[in-house]
Each structure stands twice: as structure tokens, then as C-alpha cells.
Coordinates of C-alpha atoms in Angstrom, one line a residue:
M1 CA 25.2 -12.3 -34.1
N2 CA 27.2 -10.6 -31.3
K3 CA 26.1 -11.4 -27.7
T4 CA 26.8 -9.2 -24.7
I5 CA 29.6 -10.5 -22.4
L6 CA 27.0 -11.4 -19.8
E7 CA 24.9 -13.4 -22.3
S8 CA 28.1 -15.3 -23.5
L9 CA 29.0 -16.0 -19.9
I10 CA 25.5 -17.4 -19.1
D11 CA 25.6 -19.7 -22.1
N12 CA 29.2 -20.7 -21.2
F13 CA 28.3 -21.6 -17.6
K14 CA 25.1 -23.3 -18.5
N15 CA 27.0 -25.6 -20.9
A16 CA 29.7 -26.1 -18.3
A17 CA 27.1 -27.1 -15.7
L18 CA 25.5 -29.6 -18.1
A19 CA 28.9 -31.0 -19.0
A20 CA 29.7 -31.5 -15.3
Y21 CA 26.3 -32.7 -14.3
P22 CA 24.3 -34.2 -17.3
E23 CA 21.4 -35.0 -15.0
L24 CA 20.6 -31.2 -14.9
A25 CA 19.3 -31.4 -18.5
Q26 CA 15.9 -32.5 -17.1
F27 CA 15.4 -28.9 -15.8
G28 CA 15.6 -27.4 -19.3
D29 CA 15.1 -23.6 -19.4
E30 CA 14.3 -23.7 -15.6
L31 CA 18.0 -24.6 -14.8
P32 CA 19.1 -21.8 -12.3
I33 CA 22.1 -20.3 -14.0
E34 CA 22.9 -16.8 -12.6
V35 CA 25.8 -14.7 -13.7
A36 CA 26.0 -11.0 -12.7
Q37 CA 28.3 -8.1 -13.0
S38 CA 30.6 -7.9 -10.0
T39 CA 29.8 -5.2 -7.5
I40 CA 33.3 -5.2 -6.0
P41 CA 36.0 -4.7 -8.7
K42 CA 38.8 -6.5 -6.7
F43 CA 36.8 -9.7 -7.0
G44 CA 36.7 -9.7 -10.8
H45 CA 34.4 -8.4 -13.5
Y46 CA 31.5 -10.9 -13.2
Q47 CA 30.4 -13.5 -10.7
F48 CA 28.7 -16.9 -11.0
N49 CA 26.2 -17.2 -8.2
S50 CA 24.2 -20.4 -8.8
A51 CA 26.3 -23.0 -6.9
M52 CA 24.0 -22.8 -3.8
K53 CA 20.8 -23.3 -5.8
L54 CA 22.4 -26.2 -7.7
A55 CA 23.5 -27.7 -4.5
R56 CA 19.8 -28.2 -3.5
L57 CA 19.1 -30.0 -6.8
L58 CA 22.3 -32.1 -6.8
K59 CA 22.6 -32.8 -3.0
Q60 CA 26.2 -31.8 -3.1
K61 CA 28.4 -29.2 -1.5
P62 CA 28.3 -25.8 -3.3
H63 CA 32.1 -25.5 -3.3
D64 CA 32.5 -28.9 -4.9
I65 CA 29.9 -27.9 -7.6
A66 CA 31.8 -24.7 -8.3
V67 CA 35.0 -26.6 -8.7
N68 CA 33.5 -29.0 -11.1
I69 CA 31.7 -26.4 -13.2
S70 CA 34.7 -24.1 -13.4
S71 CA 36.8 -27.0 -14.8
M72 CA 34.3 -27.2 -17.7
V73 CA 34.1 -23.5 -18.5
R74 CA 35.3 -22.6 -21.9
I75 CA 38.0 -19.8 -21.6
F76 CA 38.2 -19.2 -25.4
S77 CA 35.5 -17.4 -27.5
P78 CA 33.8 -19.3 -30.4
E79 CA 36.3 -17.5 -32.7
G80 CA 39.2 -19.2 -30.8
Q81 CA 40.3 -15.9 -29.0
P82 CA 41.0 -15.8 -25.2
F83 CA 37.8 -14.8 -23.5
I84 CA 38.2 -15.5 -19.8
K85 CA 41.5 -14.7 -18.1
E86 CA 40.9 -16.1 -14.7
L87 CA 38.3 -18.0 -12.6
D88 CA 38.5 -17.9 -8.8
I89 CA 36.3 -19.8 -6.4
A90 CA 35.4 -17.7 -3.3
G91 CA 33.4 -18.4 -0.2
P92 CA 30.9 -21.3 -0.2
G93 CA 30.9 -21.5 -4.0
F94 CA 30.9 -18.2 -5.8
I95 CA 33.0 -18.1 -9.0
N96 CA 34.7 -14.8 -9.7
I97 CA 35.4 -14.2 -13.4
V98 CA 38.0 -11.9 -14.9
I99 CA 37.6 -11.1 -18.6
D100 CA 40.7 -11.3 -20.8
L101 CA 42.1 -7.9 -21.5
N102 CA 42.8 -8.5 -25.2
F103 CA 39.2 -9.6 -25.6
L104 CA 38.0 -6.4 -23.8
N105 CA 40.2 -4.3 -26.1
R106 CA 38.6 -5.9 -29.2
E107 CA 35.1 -5.5 -27.8
V108 CA 35.5 -1.8 -27.1
H109 CA 37.0 -1.3 -30.5
R110 CA 34.1 -3.2 -32.1
I111 CA 31.7 -0.9 -30.3
L112 CA 33.7 2.1 -31.5
L113 CA 33.5 1.1 -35.2
S114 CA 29.9 -0.1 -35.1
P115 CA 27.3 2.2 -36.6
R116 CA 25.0 1.1 -33.8
V117 CA 27.5 1.1 -30.9
G118 CA 27.7 -2.7 -31.0
I119 CA 24.0 -3.4 -30.8
E120 CA 22.8 -5.6 -33.7
I121 CA 19.3 -5.7 -35.1
P122 CA 17.5 -8.7 -33.6
Q123 CA 16.8 -11.7 -35.9
H124 CA 13.1 -11.7 -34.9
R125 CA 11.7 -8.2 -34.8
Q126 CA 8.7 -7.8 -32.5
R127 CA 5.7 -5.6 -33.0
I128 CA 5.6 -3.6 -29.7
I129 CA 2.6 -1.4 -28.9
I130 CA 3.1 1.2 -26.2
D131 CA 0.1 3.1 -24.8
F132 CA 1.3 6.3 -23.0
S133 CA 0.6 10.0 -22.2
A134 CA -3.2 9.8 -22.8
P135 CA -4.5 13.2 -21.7
N136 CA -8.3 13.9 -21.7
I137 CA -9.6 16.2 -24.4
A138 CA -10.8 19.6 -23.2
K139 CA -8.4 19.4 -20.2
E140 CA -5.0 20.8 -19.7
M141 CA -2.0 18.4 -19.6
H142 CA -0.6 18.8 -16.1
V143 CA 2.4 17.5 -14.2
G144 CA 0.5 14.1 -13.7
H145 CA 0.9 13.5 -17.5
L146 CA 4.6 14.1 -17.4
R147 CA 5.6 10.7 -16.1
S148 CA 3.5 8.7 -18.5
T149 CA 4.8 10.8 -21.5
V150 CA 8.5 10.7 -20.5
I151 CA 8.6 7.1 -19.4
G152 CA 6.6 5.9 -22.4
D153 CA 8.7 7.9 -24.9
C154 CA 11.9 6.4 -23.3
L155 CA 10.6 2.9 -23.7
A156 CA 9.5 3.5 -27.3
R157 CA 13.0 5.0 -28.1
L158 CA 14.7 2.0 -26.5
F159 CA 12.7 -0.6 -28.5
E160 CA 13.1 1.4 -31.7
F161 CA 16.8 1.6 -31.2
I162 CA 17.1 -2.1 -30.5
G163 CA 15.4 -2.7 -33.8
H164 CA 11.8 -3.6 -33.0
N165 CA 8.6 -2.3 -34.8
V166 CA 7.1 0.1 -32.3
L167 CA 3.6 1.6 -32.4
R168 CA 3.3 4.7 -30.1
L169 CA -0.3 5.1 -29.2
N170 CA -1.9 8.2 -27.4
H171 CA -5.1 6.7 -25.9
L172 CA -6.9 10.1 -25.6
G173 CA -9.9 10.5 -23.5
D174 CA -12.1 11.8 -26.3
W175 CA -15.5 10.3 -25.7
G176 CA -18.2 10.1 -23.1
T177 CA -20.7 12.2 -21.1
S178 CA -18.3 15.1 -20.6
F179 CA -18.6 15.9 -24.3
G180 CA -22.3 16.1 -24.1
M181 CA -22.0 18.6 -21.3
L182 CA -19.5 20.7 -23.1
I183 CA -21.3 20.7 -26.4
A184 CA -24.6 21.6 -24.7
Y185 CA -22.9 24.5 -22.9
M186 CA -21.1 25.8 -25.9
K187 CA -24.2 25.7 -28.1
E188 CA -25.8 28.0 -25.5
H189 CA -22.9 30.4 -24.8
H190 CA -20.4 30.0 -27.6
P191 CA -22.1 28.7 -30.8
Q192 CA -19.7 30.6 -33.1
V193 CA -16.9 28.3 -31.8
L194 CA -18.8 25.2 -32.6
N195 CA -19.6 26.2 -36.1
G196 CA -16.0 27.1 -36.8
M197 CA -16.6 30.9 -37.1
E198 CA -14.8 31.9 -34.0
P199 CA -11.3 30.6 -32.9
T200 CA -10.5 29.7 -29.3
D201 CA -7.9 27.8 -27.2
L202 CA -7.7 25.1 -24.6
T203 CA -7.7 27.5 -21.7
H204 CA -11.2 28.6 -22.7
L205 CA -12.3 25.0 -23.2
V206 CA -11.1 24.1 -19.7
Q207 CA -13.1 27.0 -18.2
W208 CA -16.2 26.1 -20.2
Y209 CA -15.9 22.5 -19.1
R210 CA -15.8 23.5 -15.5
E211 CA -18.9 25.7 -15.9
S212 CA -20.7 22.9 -17.8
K213 CA -19.9 20.4 -15.0
K214 CA -21.5 22.8 -12.4
R215 CA -24.6 23.1 -14.6
F216 CA -24.8 19.3 -15.1
D217 CA -24.6 18.6 -11.4
H218 CA -27.2 21.2 -10.3
D219 CA -29.5 21.9 -13.3
P220 CA -31.8 18.9 -14.2
E221 CA -32.8 20.5 -17.5
F222 CA -29.2 21.1 -18.6
K223 CA -28.3 17.5 -17.6
K224 CA -31.1 16.2 -19.8
E225 CA -29.8 18.3 -22.7
S226 CA -26.3 17.1 -22.2
Q227 CA -27.4 13.4 -22.2
Q228 CA -29.3 14.1 -25.4
E229 CA -26.1 15.5 -27.0
V230 CA -24.3 12.3 -26.0
V231 CA -27.0 10.3 -27.7
E232 CA -26.6 12.4 -30.9
L233 CA -22.8 12.0 -30.8
Q234 CA -23.1 8.2 -30.4
R235 CA -25.6 8.1 -33.3
G236 CA -23.0 9.9 -35.5
E237 CA -25.3 12.9 -36.0
P238 CA -23.3 15.3 -38.3
E239 CA -23.7 18.5 -36.2
A240 CA -22.7 16.7 -33.0
L241 CA -19.7 15.1 -34.7
K242 CA -18.5 18.5 -36.1
A243 CA -18.7 20.1 -32.7
W244 CA -16.8 17.1 -31.2
E245 CA -14.1 17.4 -33.9
I246 CA -13.6 21.1 -33.2
I247 CA -13.2 20.5 -29.5
C248 CA -10.7 17.7 -30.2
S249 CA -8.7 19.7 -32.6
I250 CA -8.4 22.7 -30.2
S251 CA -7.1 20.3 -27.5
E252 CA -4.7 18.4 -29.7
L253 CA -3.1 21.6 -30.9
A254 CA -2.3 22.6 -27.3
Y255 CA -1.0 19.1 -26.7
K256 CA 1.2 19.3 -29.8
E257 CA 3.0 22.3 -28.3
I258 CA 4.0 20.2 -25.3
Y259 CA 4.9 17.1 -27.4
D260 CA 7.1 19.3 -29.6
L261 CA 8.9 20.8 -26.6
L262 CA 9.5 17.3 -25.2
D263 CA 10.4 15.9 -28.7
V264 CA 7.8 13.2 -28.3
K265 CA 6.1 11.5 -31.2
L266 CA 2.7 9.9 -30.8
I267 CA -0.2 8.5 -32.9
D268 CA -3.5 9.8 -31.5
R269 CA -5.9 6.9 -31.1
G270 CA -8.5 7.9 -28.6
E271 CA -11.4 6.0 -27.0
S272 CA -13.6 7.1 -29.9
F273 CA -11.5 4.9 -32.3
Y274 CA -12.9 1.8 -30.5
N275 CA -16.5 3.0 -30.2
F276 CA -18.0 0.9 -33.1
M277 CA -16.4 -2.2 -31.6
L278 CA -18.0 -2.0 -28.2
P279 CA -21.4 -3.7 -28.9
D280 CA -19.5 -6.6 -30.5
I281 CA -17.3 -6.9 -27.4
V282 CA -20.3 -7.2 -25.1
E283 CA -22.0 -9.7 -27.4
D284 CA -18.8 -11.8 -27.7
L285 CA -18.3 -11.9 -23.9
E286 CA -21.9 -12.9 -23.5
S287 CA -21.6 -15.7 -26.0
K288 CA -18.7 -17.1 -24.0
G289 CA -20.7 -17.1 -20.8
M290 CA -18.6 -14.4 -19.1
V291 CA -21.2 -11.8 -18.5
V292 CA -23.2 -11.5 -15.2
I293 CA -26.1 -9.0 -14.7
S294 CA -25.6 -6.9 -11.6
D295 CA -28.1 -4.2 -10.8
G296 CA -29.0 -4.0 -14.4
A297 CA -25.4 -3.7 -15.6
K298 CA -23.4 -6.3 -17.5
C299 CA -20.3 -7.3 -15.6
V300 CA -17.4 -9.6 -16.0
Y301 CA -15.9 -11.1 -12.8
V302 CA -12.3 -12.2 -12.8
E303 CA -11.2 -14.6 -10.1
G304 CA -9.0 -13.3 -7.4
F305 CA -10.1 -9.6 -7.5
Q306 CA -12.1 -8.2 -4.6
N307 CA -13.1 -4.7 -3.3
R308 CA -12.3 -3.5 0.2
E309 CA -15.4 -5.2 1.6
G310 CA -14.2 -8.5 0.3
Q311 CA -16.8 -8.7 -2.5
P312 CA -16.0 -9.7 -6.1
L313 CA -14.7 -6.8 -8.1
P314 CA -16.4 -6.4 -11.5
L315 CA -15.4 -5.1 -14.9
M316 CA -18.5 -3.3 -16.0
I317 CA -18.7 -3.7 -19.7
Q318 CA -22.2 -2.2 -20.2
K319 CA -24.0 0.2 -17.8
S320 CA -27.6 -0.3 -16.8
D321 CA -28.6 2.5 -19.1
G322 CA -27.0 0.7 -22.1
G323 CA -23.9 2.9 -22.2
F324 CA -20.3 1.8 -22.3
N325 CA -17.3 2.9 -20.3
Y326 CA -13.5 2.6 -20.2
D327 CA -13.7 -1.1 -19.1
T328 CA -15.4 -1.9 -22.4
T329 CA -13.0 0.4 -24.4
D330 CA -9.9 -1.3 -22.8
M331 CA -11.3 -4.7 -23.7
A332 CA -11.9 -3.6 -27.2
A333 CA -8.4 -2.0 -27.4
I334 CA -6.5 -5.1 -26.2
R335 CA -8.4 -7.3 -28.6
H336 CA -7.7 -4.9 -31.5
R337 CA -4.0 -4.6 -30.6
I338 CA -3.6 -8.4 -30.6
E339 CA -5.9 -9.5 -33.4
V340 CA -5.6 -6.6 -35.8
E341 CA -2.3 -4.8 -35.0
K342 CA -0.7 -8.2 -34.4
G343 CA 1.2 -7.0 -31.3
D344 CA 3.8 -9.3 -29.8
R345 CA 4.2 -7.2 -26.7
L346 CA 1.7 -4.7 -25.3
I347 CA 2.9 -2.0 -22.8
Y348 CA 0.5 0.3 -20.9
V349 CA 2.2 3.3 -19.1
T350 CA -0.2 4.7 -16.5
D351 CA -0.2 5.7 -12.9
A352 CA 0.0 3.1 -10.2
G353 CA -3.7 3.7 -9.3
Q354 CA -4.7 1.8 -12.4
A355 CA -2.7 -1.3 -11.7
T356 CA -5.7 -3.4 -10.5
H357 CA -7.8 -2.3 -13.5
F358 CA -5.2 -3.5 -16.0
Q359 CA -4.5 -6.7 -14.2
M360 CA -8.2 -7.4 -14.5
I361 CA -8.3 -6.4 -18.2
F362 CA -5.4 -8.8 -18.9
K363 CA -7.0 -11.7 -17.1
A364 CA -10.4 -11.1 -18.7
A365 CA -8.8 -10.9 -22.1
E366 CA -7.0 -14.2 -21.4
K367 CA -10.2 -15.8 -20.3
A368 CA -12.0 -14.5 -23.4
G369 CA -9.4 -16.0 -25.7
Y370 CA -8.1 -12.7 -27.0
L371 CA -4.8 -12.9 -25.1
D372 CA -2.4 -15.9 -25.2
I373 CA 0.4 -15.1 -22.7
K374 CA 2.6 -17.7 -24.3
K375 CA 2.5 -15.7 -27.6
V376 CA 1.9 -12.1 -26.4
R377 CA 3.6 -10.4 -23.5
V378 CA 1.5 -7.7 -21.7
D379 CA 3.0 -5.3 -19.2
H380 CA 1.4 -2.6 -17.1
V381 CA 4.1 0.0 -16.3
P382 CA 2.9 1.8 -13.2
F383 CA 4.5 4.9 -11.8
G384 CA 4.2 7.0 -8.6
L385 CA 3.4 10.6 -8.0
V386 CA 5.3 13.8 -8.6
L387 CA 5.6 15.6 -5.3
G388 CA 6.2 19.2 -4.4
P389 CA 8.7 20.6 -1.9
D390 CA 6.2 20.0 0.9
G391 CA 6.2 16.2 0.1
K392 CA 2.6 16.4 -1.1
K393 CA 1.2 16.0 -4.6
F394 CA 2.8 18.7 -6.8
R395 CA 0.4 21.7 -7.2
T396 CA 0.5 25.4 -7.9
R397 CA 0.2 27.9 -5.0
T398 CA -3.5 28.2 -5.6
G399 CA -3.8 24.4 -5.0
E400 CA -4.4 23.4 -8.7
S401 CA -2.4 20.9 -10.7
E402 CA 0.6 22.5 -12.3
K403 CA 0.1 23.0 -16.1
L404 CA 2.7 20.9 -17.9
I405 CA 3.5 23.7 -20.4
D406 CA 4.2 26.1 -17.5
L407 CA 6.4 23.6 -15.8
L408 CA 8.5 23.1 -18.9
N409 CA 8.8 26.8 -19.7
T410 CA 9.9 27.5 -16.2
A411 CA 12.6 24.8 -16.4
I412 CA 13.9 26.4 -19.6
E413 CA 14.0 29.8 -18.0
R414 CA 15.8 28.5 -14.9
A415 CA 18.3 26.7 -17.1
K416 CA 18.9 30.0 -19.0
E417 CA 19.6 31.9 -15.7
I418 CA 22.2 29.3 -14.7
L419 CA 23.9 29.4 -18.1
I420 CA 24.1 33.2 -18.1
E421 CA 25.7 33.0 -14.7
R422 CA 28.2 30.4 -15.9
T423 CA 29.0 31.9 -19.3
P424 CA 27.7 35.6 -19.4
H425 CA 29.0 36.3 -22.9
M426 CA 27.3 33.4 -24.7
P427 CA 25.6 34.5 -28.0
S428 CA 21.8 34.8 -27.5
D429 CA 20.8 32.2 -30.1
E430 CA 23.3 29.7 -28.7
L431 CA 22.0 30.5 -25.2
D432 CA 18.4 29.9 -26.2
D433 CA 19.2 26.5 -27.8
L434 CA 21.3 25.4 -24.9
A435 CA 18.7 26.5 -22.3
N436 CA 16.0 24.6 -24.1
A437 CA 18.2 21.5 -24.3
L438 CA 19.3 21.7 -20.6
G439 CA 15.9 22.6 -19.2
I440 CA 13.9 19.9 -20.9
S441 CA 16.6 17.3 -20.5
A442 CA 16.8 18.1 -16.7
V443 CA 13.0 17.6 -16.3
K444 CA 13.1 14.3 -18.2
Y445 CA 16.2 13.0 -16.4
A446 CA 14.9 13.9 -13.0
D447 CA 11.9 11.7 -13.7
L448 CA 13.6 8.8 -15.4
S449 CA 16.5 8.5 -12.9
C450 CA 14.0 7.7 -10.1
H451 CA 12.6 4.2 -9.8
R452 CA 9.3 4.7 -11.6
T453 CA 7.2 2.9 -9.0
G454 CA 8.1 5.4 -6.3
D455 CA 7.1 9.0 -5.8
Y456 CA 9.7 11.7 -6.4
M457 CA 10.1 15.3 -5.3
F458 CA 10.2 17.9 -8.1
S459 CA 12.9 20.5 -7.6
Y460 CA 14.3 22.8 -10.3
D461 CA 17.3 23.6 -8.2
R462 CA 18.3 19.9 -7.8
M463 CA 17.6 18.8 -11.3
L464 CA 19.6 21.6 -12.8
K465 CA 22.7 21.0 -10.8
F466 CA 26.0 20.3 -12.6
E467 CA 27.0 17.8 -9.9
G468 CA 25.5 14.4 -9.0
N469 CA 23.1 12.2 -10.9
T470 CA 21.6 14.9 -13.2
A471 CA 21.2 15.6 -16.9
A472 CA 23.7 18.5 -16.7
F473 CA 26.4 16.2 -15.2
L474 CA 26.0 13.7 -18.1
M475 CA 25.8 16.4 -20.7
Y476 CA 28.9 18.0 -19.4
A477 CA 30.8 14.6 -19.6
Y478 CA 29.9 14.5 -23.3
V479 CA 31.1 18.2 -23.7
R480 CA 34.4 17.3 -22.0
V481 CA 35.0 14.6 -24.6
A482 CA 34.3 17.1 -27.3
G483 CA 36.8 19.5 -25.7
I484 CA 39.5 16.8 -25.6
K485 CA 39.0 16.1 -29.3
R486 CA 39.2 19.8 -30.1
K487 CA 42.3 20.3 -28.1
V488 CA 44.2 17.3 -29.7
N489 CA 42.9 18.5 -33.1
V490 CA 43.3 15.3 -35.1
D491 CA 40.9 13.6 -37.5
I492 CA 39.3 11.0 -35.3
N493 CA 38.2 8.9 -38.4
E494 CA 41.8 8.7 -39.5
V495 CA 42.8 7.6 -36.0
K496 CA 40.2 4.9 -36.2
K497 CA 41.7 3.5 -39.4
S498 CA 45.3 3.4 -38.2
H499 CA 45.1 2.7 -34.4
C500 CA 43.4 0.3 -32.0
I501 CA 42.4 0.6 -28.3
Y502 CA 44.8 -0.8 -25.8
L503 CA 43.5 -0.6 -22.2
D504 CA 46.3 -0.6 -19.6
H505 CA 45.8 1.8 -16.7
P506 CA 43.2 0.5 -14.1
S507 CA 41.0 3.6 -14.9
E508 CA 41.1 2.7 -18.6
I509 CA 40.2 -0.9 -18.0
A510 CA 37.3 0.1 -15.7
L511 CA 36.0 2.5 -18.3
G512 CA 36.5 0.1 -21.2
L513 CA 34.6 -2.7 -19.3
H514 CA 31.7 -0.3 -18.6
I515 CA 31.5 0.7 -22.3
A516 CA 31.4 -3.0 -23.2
Q517 CA 28.4 -3.4 -20.8
F518 CA 26.1 -0.9 -22.6
G519 CA 24.1 -3.7 -24.3
E520 CA 23.6 -5.4 -20.9
A521 CA 22.0 -2.2 -19.6
L522 CA 19.7 -1.9 -22.6
N523 CA 18.6 -5.6 -22.2
Q524 CA 17.8 -5.0 -18.5
V525 CA 15.6 -2.0 -19.3
A526 CA 13.9 -3.9 -22.1
N527 CA 13.0 -6.7 -19.7
D528 CA 12.0 -4.9 -16.5
L529 CA 10.9 -1.6 -18.1
L530 CA 12.8 0.5 -15.5
P531 CA 14.5 3.5 -17.3
N532 CA 16.5 4.2 -14.1
R533 CA 18.7 1.2 -15.1
L534 CA 19.9 3.2 -18.1
T535 CA 20.3 6.4 -16.1
D536 CA 22.4 4.6 -13.5
Y537 CA 24.5 3.1 -16.3
L538 CA 25.2 6.5 -17.9
Y539 CA 25.9 8.2 -14.6
T540 CA 28.5 5.5 -13.8
L541 CA 29.9 5.9 -17.3
A542 CA 30.3 9.7 -16.7
E543 CA 32.0 9.0 -13.3
K544 CA 34.4 6.4 -14.8
F545 CA 35.2 8.8 -17.6
H546 CA 36.0 11.6 -15.2
A547 CA 38.2 9.2 -13.2
F548 CA 40.0 8.3 -16.5
F549 CA 40.3 12.0 -17.3
R550 CA 41.9 12.6 -13.9
D551 CA 44.3 9.6 -14.1
C552 CA 45.2 9.3 -17.8
R553 CA 46.5 12.2 -19.8
V554 CA 45.5 12.1 -23.5
E555 CA 47.3 14.8 -25.4
G556 CA 51.0 14.4 -26.2
T557 CA 51.4 10.9 -24.6
P558 CA 52.5 7.7 -26.2
Q559 CA 48.9 6.4 -25.6
Q560 CA 47.3 9.5 -27.2
A561 CA 45.7 7.6 -30.1
S562 CA 44.3 4.7 -28.0
R563 CA 43.0 7.1 -25.3
L564 CA 41.5 9.4 -27.9
L565 CA 39.6 6.4 -29.3
L566 CA 38.5 5.4 -25.8
C567 CA 37.1 9.0 -25.4
E568 CA 35.3 8.7 -28.7
A569 CA 33.7 5.4 -27.6
V570 CA 32.5 7.1 -24.4
A571 CA 31.0 9.9 -26.5
L572 CA 29.2 7.5 -28.9
V573 CA 27.7 5.4 -26.0
M574 CA 26.8 8.5 -24.0
K575 CA 25.1 10.2 -27.0
Q576 CA 23.1 7.0 -27.8
G577 CA 22.2 6.5 -24.2
L578 CA 21.0 10.0 -23.8
E579 CA 19.0 9.8 -27.1
I580 CA 17.2 6.7 -25.8
L581 CA 16.3 8.7 -22.7
G582 CA 15.0 11.5 -24.9
L583 CA 17.8 13.9 -23.9
K584 CA 19.8 16.3 -26.1
T585 CA 23.6 16.4 -26.4
V586 CA 25.5 19.6 -26.9
E587 CA 29.1 20.3 -27.9
K588 CA 29.7 23.2 -25.5
M589 CA 28.3 24.2 -22.1

């Protein structure tokens, strides 16, 4: 199984440290061995940074430790080929590492010929369950749902490409009091919709929901009717279930239009899926002595969580009226995902405001025995807000949340205007396809290229630029490679069979090294769940390619075949990276 250069270096330096200092074996996996990509090219390709930490353990000078470890480093690969060209000790004990150029040539060529750009299927495939998007039935998807959907889809694509078994779950808000209000209102004003005799759409449902909420808050009789509808729904009364199913199907049809535009695949599994499990959850937690009665409600208190007044913060698993809520549902969901779905890793992609809630759910599940963190990894993936030009939460001019479908269609229209300006004679069908690809990709990339825990400002003008860290810039780099191949006009597959990559010019070497580090970028995202690690990698790839394009002529040179193969490697990595982000590639722009 091929390891990344970084993984091979870490193994190499760990073995060297143990060979130089056998007493370090007592620290096992806790042994601090850090190797990182060099941030300053003149100091090498990688850097060993652990001498200072080891000095505290060994009570020796960092420089002396670096000297002893470097003398034990293996400079040949396990296959007997040169791997490390040079080691240089700098400062108090940093070891600068230069990778052998012939090794780098072979590595880039291996990536070029690999059907999976050098990434091998893992020996142990994990079951990874990702909970993302999760709109509420009978409500429009708005800009607030954009981040969860785009980030969650990117992570799902990443783990699917790596080779894991991914379950993409859409935890829809499809249960609760709001449905009682809506059904009661529609029975009174729009009965033909509920019996399937009259079609409608989500826009009407949203308006009816708002009107039902006003009635619920101010009309005691209507409130009583609504609560009775909830009871009927919970009992599984056929008429109530049919009305609920119609409401859900109308909403899901509207959501599908958005998911199709975004090219996002999800399995709908709303709160209702867990409904029958909720009484058992309460009973099980009671049997384990975890339930405390507070003002008639059944609560679970998790150590270390307090409200603003410093009082213990509860998970309310059953309300005083006997009803359940999202705390109960999320406890049932995590138990089901571990015990039934056999998840090895659970990922929840929601806004940062739910961070405390999920921390409490994870701790409570651990205390209940549902979750063993030694066997199952759980991650909450929080994200910040989407801001408007005024720096405030992104809204329409009327002050309402921007509908996601309107935002996406506007991006496509803006992209179309830019493309018409750049290439006014483009055929209309080609223009429509390209505008769709550029508009949607621009929206996704603008989101994914920001550190997800921070807020970001939404700007069509900025995200559709062809300069800087944008989707258009990366897509254009891919198009430029396609242009080079068309201009040279040779069969690239024949070139692959008869020629190899030889990196010589500094711009070639820098580009080749970056291509070889693709797997390292994927590993980093898989670990910290930050998609901007991948966007940063691809942006740098595009920049290094443009530097190569500037410095190294391809057509008609003695190096034509090698450089053409290097261009092809760039295209393959760029295409795969963009696909993981959920972006389209095009051959012309």
C-alpha cells in the first residue's frame, strides 16, 4: 500500500528516533514526531520539528538530538530506491529534508498512471454516517441551509473517494407541534389539498404555516385543535398520517429542485423515523439512573454543562406533558447510528449555535453506553454565518432570509452575463451549460474556501471573478491544460506508454512536488474536516501550474513529452479535487 511522502517521512523519523534513543519506546504512540511540509522552499521540501519536544524528554540539547536522529534516517525507500537526497540541520534543531528528484519523478508518474490519482482504497473501510442539510418540512430552504448542504456534501464526496462506506442522511424536521397547526389550518381552509384533490407548492405551505402560527398563538380554540391533530398524528391515525405525508411530499419536491441544482445526493431520514424509538430511549435512560425530574419534565444532566446563570444545563428527553423533543430524537438517532447502522464515524454538520447541544448528546450517549469513543469517532462540524454586504446576516431587501433557490438562480444568471461579455458568440446551449457550471461552482467554492467556523460575506461579484482564489480561476487552469493538449495535438495515452516525467526546471519541480502532495491534502481534510484545506491546495496547484506555464514552454521543445505528461497530471488532480468539492470541470471557457 502506497503511503504519502509525509507518512513515509514520519515513519522514517520515528524509527530513526527509536534507533538513536531506544528509551523513547516507552512513549509508544504518544512519541512526539512531527514532520511538516516546508513553508519556505529554499529550506527544503519538508521539515522535522520535534527535536525541541524530544529535548525535554531526553534532557539533551535539541541540536545534538537532531544530529543523532538524522544519522539514523533511512535515505532509501523500502524498494531500495533513493528517497531522501539531503538532510540539513538548521537553527536549534530543525532538520530540513530534500526529497530525491528521481523519486519525485516516479511518484508523479505513478499518480499520472493511477486510475485514482495515486490514492489507494484503504485496507479497513469505515462506515461513515454524515448528517447534513436538514431543512424543516413546510419551510423554504434558505441561505442558512447552504453551508450545511455544501460542506456536508464535500465531506461525503471526500470519504467516498477515499474508499469508505458513506451514508448521507438528511435529518429533516418532519415531526412535532408545527404539523398539528398546519394540518388544522389546512383542514379548515384548504381541505382539497389534504385529500390529494388539489395540487399546491411549498410557497403556499410556507404562507399557510405562518398564518397557522398566528392563529395558534392568539386563538385558544385553534391551539386546542392543533394539539389534538398532533395527538392523532402520534397515534398513527390514517387521516392525519395521509395529511402529513402530503405536506412532506410537497416540501421534498421543492428541496429536490435545489439538491439537483447543487448535484447533492441525500437519503431523507427525518425526525419521524425515530419516533417509535423515543419511549424506549426514555425507559432505557431511566433504568440506568440517568433521569432527573425537573418541573415535571424528565431530564438528563451531563457534568460540565451550565447555563448563563451557572445552573446545570439539562437535556430534556420528555416534556412535562409527556411529549418528546429534539433532545430525545438525537439520543435515539445516535444510538441507532451506532447499534443498528454500525457507524465507525458519525459526523454532524450544523451551525455553530448547536455546538453545546451536540457536545451534550455525545457525552450523554457515552454515559448511557451507546457510544464508545475508543471504537466510534463522533464529530460535530460547526460553521459560521453567511453575511450580506452590510456585514450582517444575509437577508433580502425586505428583511427576510434569502431563498436558496433564488440565490442559486441569481448566481447562474450573473455567471451567464459574465460569459456573454467574455465570449459573445458562444452557442446558447453551450452558454447555458457553462453558466450553470460556473454559477453553482462559484457559490460552493466561495463557501468551502472559507474556514468553516468563521462567518463569510456573500458577494456574487467576488465569487465570480477569474482572478484570485475562486472557482473560475481553478476551472480556467483546467481549461488551459486542455488547451495545451489540443494545441500539441498528440494522443496523450500513447505518450504515457512511451515516455516518463523528468522534472528539471525549478517551476517543474515545485509543480511536481505539489502534485505528489495531493494525498496529504486529502488526509488533512479527512482528519480535521476543514474543506478549505483542499481549496487551498487546489488554488496553490493552479498558481504553480501558471508559473510552470510561464516558465516552461511545452510545444516543440525537447521536453515536450515530459511536460505534456506533467500537464496531464495537473488536470487529473485538479479534476478529482474539484469533484470532491462538488465543482464541475469544463473544457472551454
